[in-house]
Amino acid sequence: MGASGLDYFVAYQPDLNEALRALRDKVLAEGDYWWAVPGKPASAYDNRPRSFAELFADEGVQTDGTHSILDVDHVLADGEDPDYGTVQPVTDDEALQYAGTKTLTREHVAAIDDLVTRRWFGRCAILHDASGTPNEIYFWGYSGD
């Protein structure tokens, strides 16, 4: 089937893991992921999994993933090595190198999109409004097989 790109914009909050948790809860509740039939969202099925335990007990999900943010489970802390199922925040140095600024906005998203270089891994960036105030968090990456 191949990997799927994923990208989400959520309201800013200082706790990136809490923002990720809330996003994952929303995606699970809405059925905005692949489950039974590739290319058809889980929301099309009344019998879709309603909990993370139920979803990830499914053998197909374990091997192929959900092709959604559900396939990553936490944001890395400073100094923690990127690994399968994690989200790495964009560093100030990366923002400066790829976008020419440390204060990223939605207009910089295309400049940082290539920072994800592997499957089952994500990135996140705090995006600012025109006055430089944190406004959104952008989560993106690739998941699924």
Coordinates of N, CA and C in Angstrom, one line a residue:
M1 N 0.8 -1.2 0.0 CA 0.0 0.0 0.0 C 0.9 1.2 0.0
G2 N 2.0 1.3 0.7 CA 2.8 2.4 0.8 C 2.5 3.4 1.9
A3 N 3.5 4.2 2.2 CA 3.3 5.2 3.3 C 2.4 6.3 2.9
S4 N 1.8 6.9 3.9 CA 0.9 8.0 3.7 C 1.5 9.2 4.4
G5 N 1.4 10.4 3.8 CA 1.8 11.6 4.5 C 0.7 12.0 5.4
L6 N 1.1 12.7 6.5 CA 0.1 13.2 7.4 C 0.4 14.6 7.8
D7 N -0.6 15.4 8.0 CA -0.3 16.8 8.5 C -1.6 17.3 9.1
Y8 N -1.4 18.0 10.2 CA -2.4 18.5 11.1 C -2.0 19.9 11.7
F9 N -2.9 20.8 11.8 CA -2.7 22.0 12.5 C -3.7 22.0 13.7
V10 N -3.1 22.3 14.8 CA -3.9 22.4 16.1 C -3.6 23.7 16.8
A11 N -4.6 24.2 17.6 CA -4.4 25.4 18.4 C -3.1 25.2 19.2
Y12 N -2.4 26.3 19.4 CA -1.2 26.3 20.2 C -1.5 26.1 21.7
Q13 N -0.7 25.3 22.3 CA -0.6 25.2 23.8 C 0.8 24.9 24.1
P14 N 1.3 25.3 25.2 CA 2.8 25.1 25.5 C 3.2 23.6 25.7
D15 N 2.3 22.7 26.0 CA 2.6 21.3 26.2 C 2.4 20.5 24.9
L16 N 3.5 20.3 24.2 CA 3.4 19.6 22.9 C 2.8 18.2 23.0
N17 N 3.1 17.5 24.1 CA 2.6 16.1 24.3 C 1.1 16.2 24.5
E18 N 0.6 17.2 25.3 CA -0.8 17.3 25.5 C -1.5 17.7 24.2
A19 N -0.9 18.5 23.4 CA -1.5 18.9 22.1 C -1.6 17.6 21.2
L20 N -0.6 16.8 21.2 CA -0.6 15.5 20.4 C -1.6 14.6 21.0
R21 N -1.7 14.5 22.3 CA -2.7 13.6 22.9 C -4.1 14.0 22.5
A22 N -4.4 15.3 22.6 CA -5.8 15.8 22.2 C -6.1 15.5 20.7
L23 N -5.1 15.7 19.9 CA -5.2 15.5 18.4 C -5.5 14.0 18.2
R24 N -4.7 13.1 18.8 CA -4.9 11.7 18.6 C -6.3 11.3 19.1
D25 N -6.8 11.8 20.2 CA -8.1 11.5 20.7 C -9.2 11.9 19.7
K26 N -9.0 13.1 19.1 CA -10.0 13.6 18.1 C -10.0 12.8 16.9
V27 N -8.8 12.4 16.4 CA -8.7 11.6 15.2 C -9.4 10.2 15.4
L28 N -9.1 9.6 16.6 CA -9.7 8.3 16.9 C -11.2 8.4 17.0
A29 N -11.7 9.4 17.7 CA -13.2 9.6 17.9 C -13.9 9.9 16.6
E30 N -13.2 10.6 15.7 CA -13.9 10.9 14.4 C -13.7 9.8 13.4
G31 N -12.8 8.8 13.6 CA -12.6 7.8 12.7 C -11.8 8.2 11.5
D32 N -11.0 9.3 11.6 CA -10.2 9.8 10.5 C -8.9 9.1 10.4
Y33 N -9.0 7.8 10.1 CA -7.8 7.0 9.9 C -8.2 5.7 9.1
W34 N -7.2 5.0 8.6 CA -7.5 3.8 7.9 C -7.6 2.6 8.9
W35 N -8.5 1.8 8.6 CA -8.6 0.6 9.5 C -8.9 -0.6 8.7
A36 N -10.1 -0.8 8.2 CA -10.5 -2.1 7.6 C -10.1 -2.2 6.2
V37 N -10.3 -1.1 5.4 CA -10.0 -1.1 4.0 C -9.1 0.0 3.7
P38 N -7.9 -0.2 3.1 CA -7.1 0.9 2.8 C -7.8 1.9 1.8
G39 N -7.6 3.1 2.1 CA -8.2 4.2 1.3 C -9.6 4.6 1.7
K40 N -10.2 3.8 2.6 CA -11.5 4.1 3.1 C -11.4 4.4 4.6
P41 N -11.9 5.6 5.1 CA -11.7 6.0 6.5 C -12.5 5.1 7.4
A42 N -12.0 4.9 8.6 CA -12.6 4.1 9.6 C -14.0 4.7 9.9
S43 N -14.2 5.9 9.7 CA -15.5 6.6 10.0 C -16.6 5.9 9.2
A44 N -16.3 5.2 8.1 CA -17.3 4.5 7.3 C -17.8 3.3 7.9
Y45 N -17.3 2.9 9.1 CA -17.6 1.6 9.7 C -18.2 1.9 11.1
D46 N -19.4 1.4 11.4 CA -20.0 1.5 12.7 C -19.3 0.7 13.7
N47 N -18.6 -0.4 13.3 CA -18.0 -1.3 14.2 C -16.5 -1.0 14.4
R48 N -16.0 0.2 14.0 CA -14.6 0.6 14.1 C -14.2 0.6 15.6
P49 N -12.9 0.4 15.8 CA -12.4 0.5 17.2 C -12.7 1.9 17.8
R50 N -13.0 1.9 19.1 CA -13.4 3.2 19.8 C -12.3 3.5 20.8
S51 N -11.3 2.7 21.0 CA -10.3 2.9 22.0 C -8.9 2.6 21.4
F52 N -7.9 3.1 21.9 CA -6.5 2.8 21.4 C -6.2 1.4 21.6
A53 N -6.6 0.8 22.8 CA -6.3 -0.6 23.1 C -7.0 -1.5 22.0
E54 N -8.2 -1.2 21.7 CA -8.9 -2.0 20.7 C -8.3 -1.8 19.3
L55 N -8.0 -0.6 19.0 CA -7.4 -0.3 17.7 C -6.1 -1.0 17.5
F56 N -5.2 -0.9 18.4 CA -3.9 -1.4 18.3 C -3.8 -2.9 18.6
A57 N -4.9 -3.5 19.0 CA -4.9 -5.0 19.2 C -5.2 -5.6 17.8
D58 N -5.6 -4.9 16.8 CA -5.9 -5.3 15.5 C -4.5 -5.6 14.8
E59 N -4.4 -6.8 14.3 CA -3.1 -7.3 13.6 C -2.8 -6.4 12.4
G60 N -3.8 -6.0 11.6 CA -3.6 -5.2 10.5 C -3.0 -3.8 10.8
V61 N -3.5 -3.3 11.9 CA -3.1 -2.0 12.4 C -1.6 -2.1 12.9
Q62 N -1.3 -3.2 13.5 CA 0.0 -3.4 14.0 C 1.1 -3.5 12.9
T63 N 0.7 -4.1 11.8 CA 1.7 -4.2 10.7 C 1.6 -3.1 9.7
D64 N 0.4 -2.6 9.4 CA 0.3 -1.5 8.3 C 0.0 -0.1 8.9
G65 N -0.3 0.0 10.1 CA -0.6 1.3 10.7 C -1.9 1.8 10.3
T66 N -2.2 3.0 10.8 CA -3.5 3.7 10.5 C -3.4 4.8 9.5
H67 N -2.2 5.1 9.0 CA -1.9 6.2 8.1 C -2.4 7.5 8.6
S68 N -2.2 7.7 9.9 CA -2.6 8.9 10.6 C -1.7 9.3 11.7
I69 N -2.1 10.3 12.4 CA -1.3 10.7 13.6 C -1.4 9.7 14.7
L70 N -2.3 8.7 14.6 CA -2.4 7.7 15.6 C -1.2 6.8 15.6
D71 N -0.4 6.8 14.6 CA 0.8 6.0 14.5 C 2.0 6.6 15.2
V72 N 1.9 7.7 15.8 CA 3.0 8.3 16.6 C 2.4 8.5 18.0
D73 N 3.2 8.4 19.0 CA 2.6 8.4 20.4 C 3.1 9.4 21.3
H74 N 4.3 10.0 21.0 CA 4.8 11.1 22.0 C 5.8 12.0 21.3
V75 N 5.9 13.2 21.8 CA 6.8 14.2 21.4 C 8.1 14.0 22.2
L76 N 9.2 14.0 21.5 CA 10.5 13.8 22.1 C 10.9 14.9 23.0
A77 N 11.6 14.6 24.1 CA 12.1 15.6 24.9 C 13.5 16.1 24.4
D78 N 14.0 17.2 24.8 CA 15.3 17.7 24.4 C 16.3 16.6 24.7
G79 N 17.1 16.3 23.7 CA 18.2 15.3 23.8 C 17.8 13.9 23.6
E80 N 16.5 13.6 23.5 CA 16.0 12.2 23.3 C 16.1 11.9 21.8
D81 N 16.6 10.7 21.5 CA 16.8 10.3 20.1 C 15.5 10.0 19.4
P82 N 15.4 10.4 18.1 CA 14.2 10.1 17.3 C 14.1 8.6 17.1
D83 N 12.9 8.1 17.2 CA 12.7 6.7 17.0 C 11.3 6.4 16.4
Y84 N 11.0 5.2 16.1 CA 9.8 4.8 15.5 C 8.6 5.3 16.4
G85 N 7.6 5.9 15.8 CA 6.4 6.3 16.6 C 6.6 7.5 17.4
T86 N 7.6 8.3 17.1 CA 7.8 9.6 17.9 C 7.7 10.8 17.0
V87 N 7.6 11.9 17.7 CA 7.5 13.2 17.0 C 8.6 14.1 17.5
Q88 N 9.4 14.7 16.6 CA 10.5 15.5 17.0 C 10.2 17.0 16.7
P89 N 10.3 17.8 17.7 CA 10.1 19.3 17.4 C 11.2 19.8 16.5
V90 N 10.8 20.8 15.7 CA 11.8 21.5 14.9 C 12.6 22.4 15.9
T91 N 13.9 22.3 15.7 CA 14.8 23.1 16.5 C 15.0 24.5 16.0
D92 N 15.4 25.4 16.8 CA 15.7 26.8 16.3 C 16.7 26.8 15.1
D93 N 17.7 26.0 15.3 CA 18.7 25.9 14.2 C 18.1 25.4 12.9
E94 N 17.3 24.4 13.0 CA 16.6 23.9 11.8 C 15.7 24.9 11.2
A95 N 14.9 25.6 12.0 CA 14.1 26.6 11.5 C 14.9 27.7 10.8
L96 N 15.9 28.1 11.4 CA 16.8 29.2 10.8 C 17.4 28.7 9.5
Q97 N 17.9 27.4 9.4 CA 18.5 26.9 8.2 C 17.5 26.7 7.1
Y98 N 16.3 26.2 7.4 CA 15.4 25.9 6.3 C 14.4 27.0 6.0
A99 N 14.1 27.8 7.0 CA 13.1 28.9 6.7 C 13.7 30.3 6.8
G100 N 14.9 30.4 7.3 CA 15.5 31.7 7.5 C 15.1 32.5 8.7
T101 N 14.3 31.8 9.6 CA 13.9 32.5 10.8 C 13.6 31.4 11.9
K102 N 13.7 31.9 13.1 CA 13.3 31.0 14.2 C 11.9 31.1 14.6
T103 N 11.2 32.1 14.1 CA 9.8 32.4 14.4 C 9.0 31.9 13.2
L104 N 8.6 30.7 13.1 CA 7.9 30.1 12.0 C 6.4 30.5 12.0
T105 N 5.9 30.6 10.8 CA 4.5 30.9 10.5 C 4.0 29.9 9.5
R106 N 2.7 29.9 9.2 CA 2.1 29.0 8.2 C 2.8 29.2 6.9
E107 N 3.3 30.4 6.6 CA 4.0 30.6 5.3 C 5.3 29.8 5.2
H108 N 5.9 29.4 6.3 CA 7.1 28.6 6.3 C 6.9 27.1 6.2
V109 N 5.7 26.6 6.3 CA 5.5 25.2 6.3 C 6.1 24.5 5.1
A110 N 6.0 25.0 3.9 CA 6.6 24.3 2.8 C 8.2 24.2 2.9
A111 N 8.8 25.2 3.6 CA 10.2 25.2 3.7 C 10.7 24.1 4.7
I112 N 9.8 23.7 5.7 CA 10.3 22.7 6.7 C 9.7 21.3 6.4
D113 N 8.8 21.2 5.4 CA 8.2 19.9 5.2 C 9.2 18.8 5.0
D114 N 10.3 19.0 4.3 CA 11.3 18.0 4.0 C 12.1 17.5 5.2
L115 N 11.9 18.1 6.4 CA 12.6 17.6 7.6 C 12.2 16.2 8.0
V116 N 11.1 15.7 7.5 CA 10.7 14.3 7.8 C 11.3 13.5 6.7
T117 N 12.2 12.5 7.1 CA 12.9 11.7 6.1 C 12.6 10.3 6.2
R118 N 11.7 9.8 7.0 CA 11.5 8.4 7.2 C 10.0 8.1 7.6
R119 N 9.6 6.9 7.4 CA 8.3 6.5 7.8 C 8.2 6.3 9.3
W120 N 6.9 6.3 9.8 CA 6.6 6.0 11.2 C 7.3 7.0 12.1
F121 N 7.3 8.2 11.6 CA 8.0 9.3 12.4 C 7.4 10.6 12.0
G122 N 7.4 11.5 13.0 CA 6.8 12.8 12.7 C 7.6 14.0 13.2
R123 N 7.2 15.1 12.8 CA 7.8 16.4 13.3 C 6.7 17.3 13.8
C124 N 7.1 18.3 14.5 CA 6.1 19.3 14.9 C 6.8 20.6 15.0
A125 N 6.1 21.7 14.7 CA 6.6 23.0 14.8 C 5.6 24.0 15.3
I126 N 6.0 24.9 16.2 CA 5.2 25.9 16.7 C 5.1 27.0 15.6
L127 N 3.9 27.4 15.2 CA 3.7 28.4 14.2 C 3.2 29.7 14.9
H128 N 3.6 30.8 14.5 CA 3.3 32.1 15.1 C 2.4 32.9 14.2
D129 N 1.7 33.9 14.8 CA 0.9 34.8 14.0 C 1.7 35.9 13.5
A130 N 1.2 36.9 12.9 CA 1.9 38.0 12.3 C 2.6 38.9 13.4
S131 N 2.2 38.8 14.6 CA 2.8 39.6 15.7 C 3.9 38.8 16.4
G132 N 4.1 37.5 16.0 CA 5.1 36.7 16.6 C 4.7 35.9 17.8
T133 N 3.4 35.9 18.0 CA 2.8 35.1 19.1 C 2.5 33.7 18.7
P134 N 2.9 32.7 19.5 CA 2.6 31.3 19.1 C 1.1 31.2 18.9
N135 N 0.7 30.5 17.8 CA -0.7 30.5 17.4 C -1.2 29.1 17.1
E136 N -0.3 28.2 16.6 CA -0.7 26.9 16.2 C 0.5 26.0 16.3
I137 N 0.2 24.7 16.3 CA 1.2 23.6 16.3 C 0.9 22.8 15.0
Y138 N 2.0 22.7 14.2 CA 1.9 21.9 13.0 C 2.5 20.5 13.2
F139 N 1.8 19.5 13.1 CA 2.3 18.1 13.1 C 2.3 17.5 11.7
W140 N 3.4 16.9 11.3 CA 3.4 16.2 10.0 C 4.4 15.1 10.0
G141 N 4.3 14.2 9.0 CA 5.2 13.1 8.9 C 4.6 12.1 7.9
Y142 N 5.1 10.8 8.1 CA 4.7 9.7 7.2 C 4.4 8.5 8.1
S143 N 3.4 7.8 7.8 CA 3.1 6.5 8.5 C 2.5 5.5 7.6
G144 N 2.4 4.3 8.0 CA 1.8 3.2 7.3 C 2.8 2.5 6.4
D145 N 2.4 1.3 6.0 CA 3.2 0.5 5.1 C 2.4 0.1 3.9

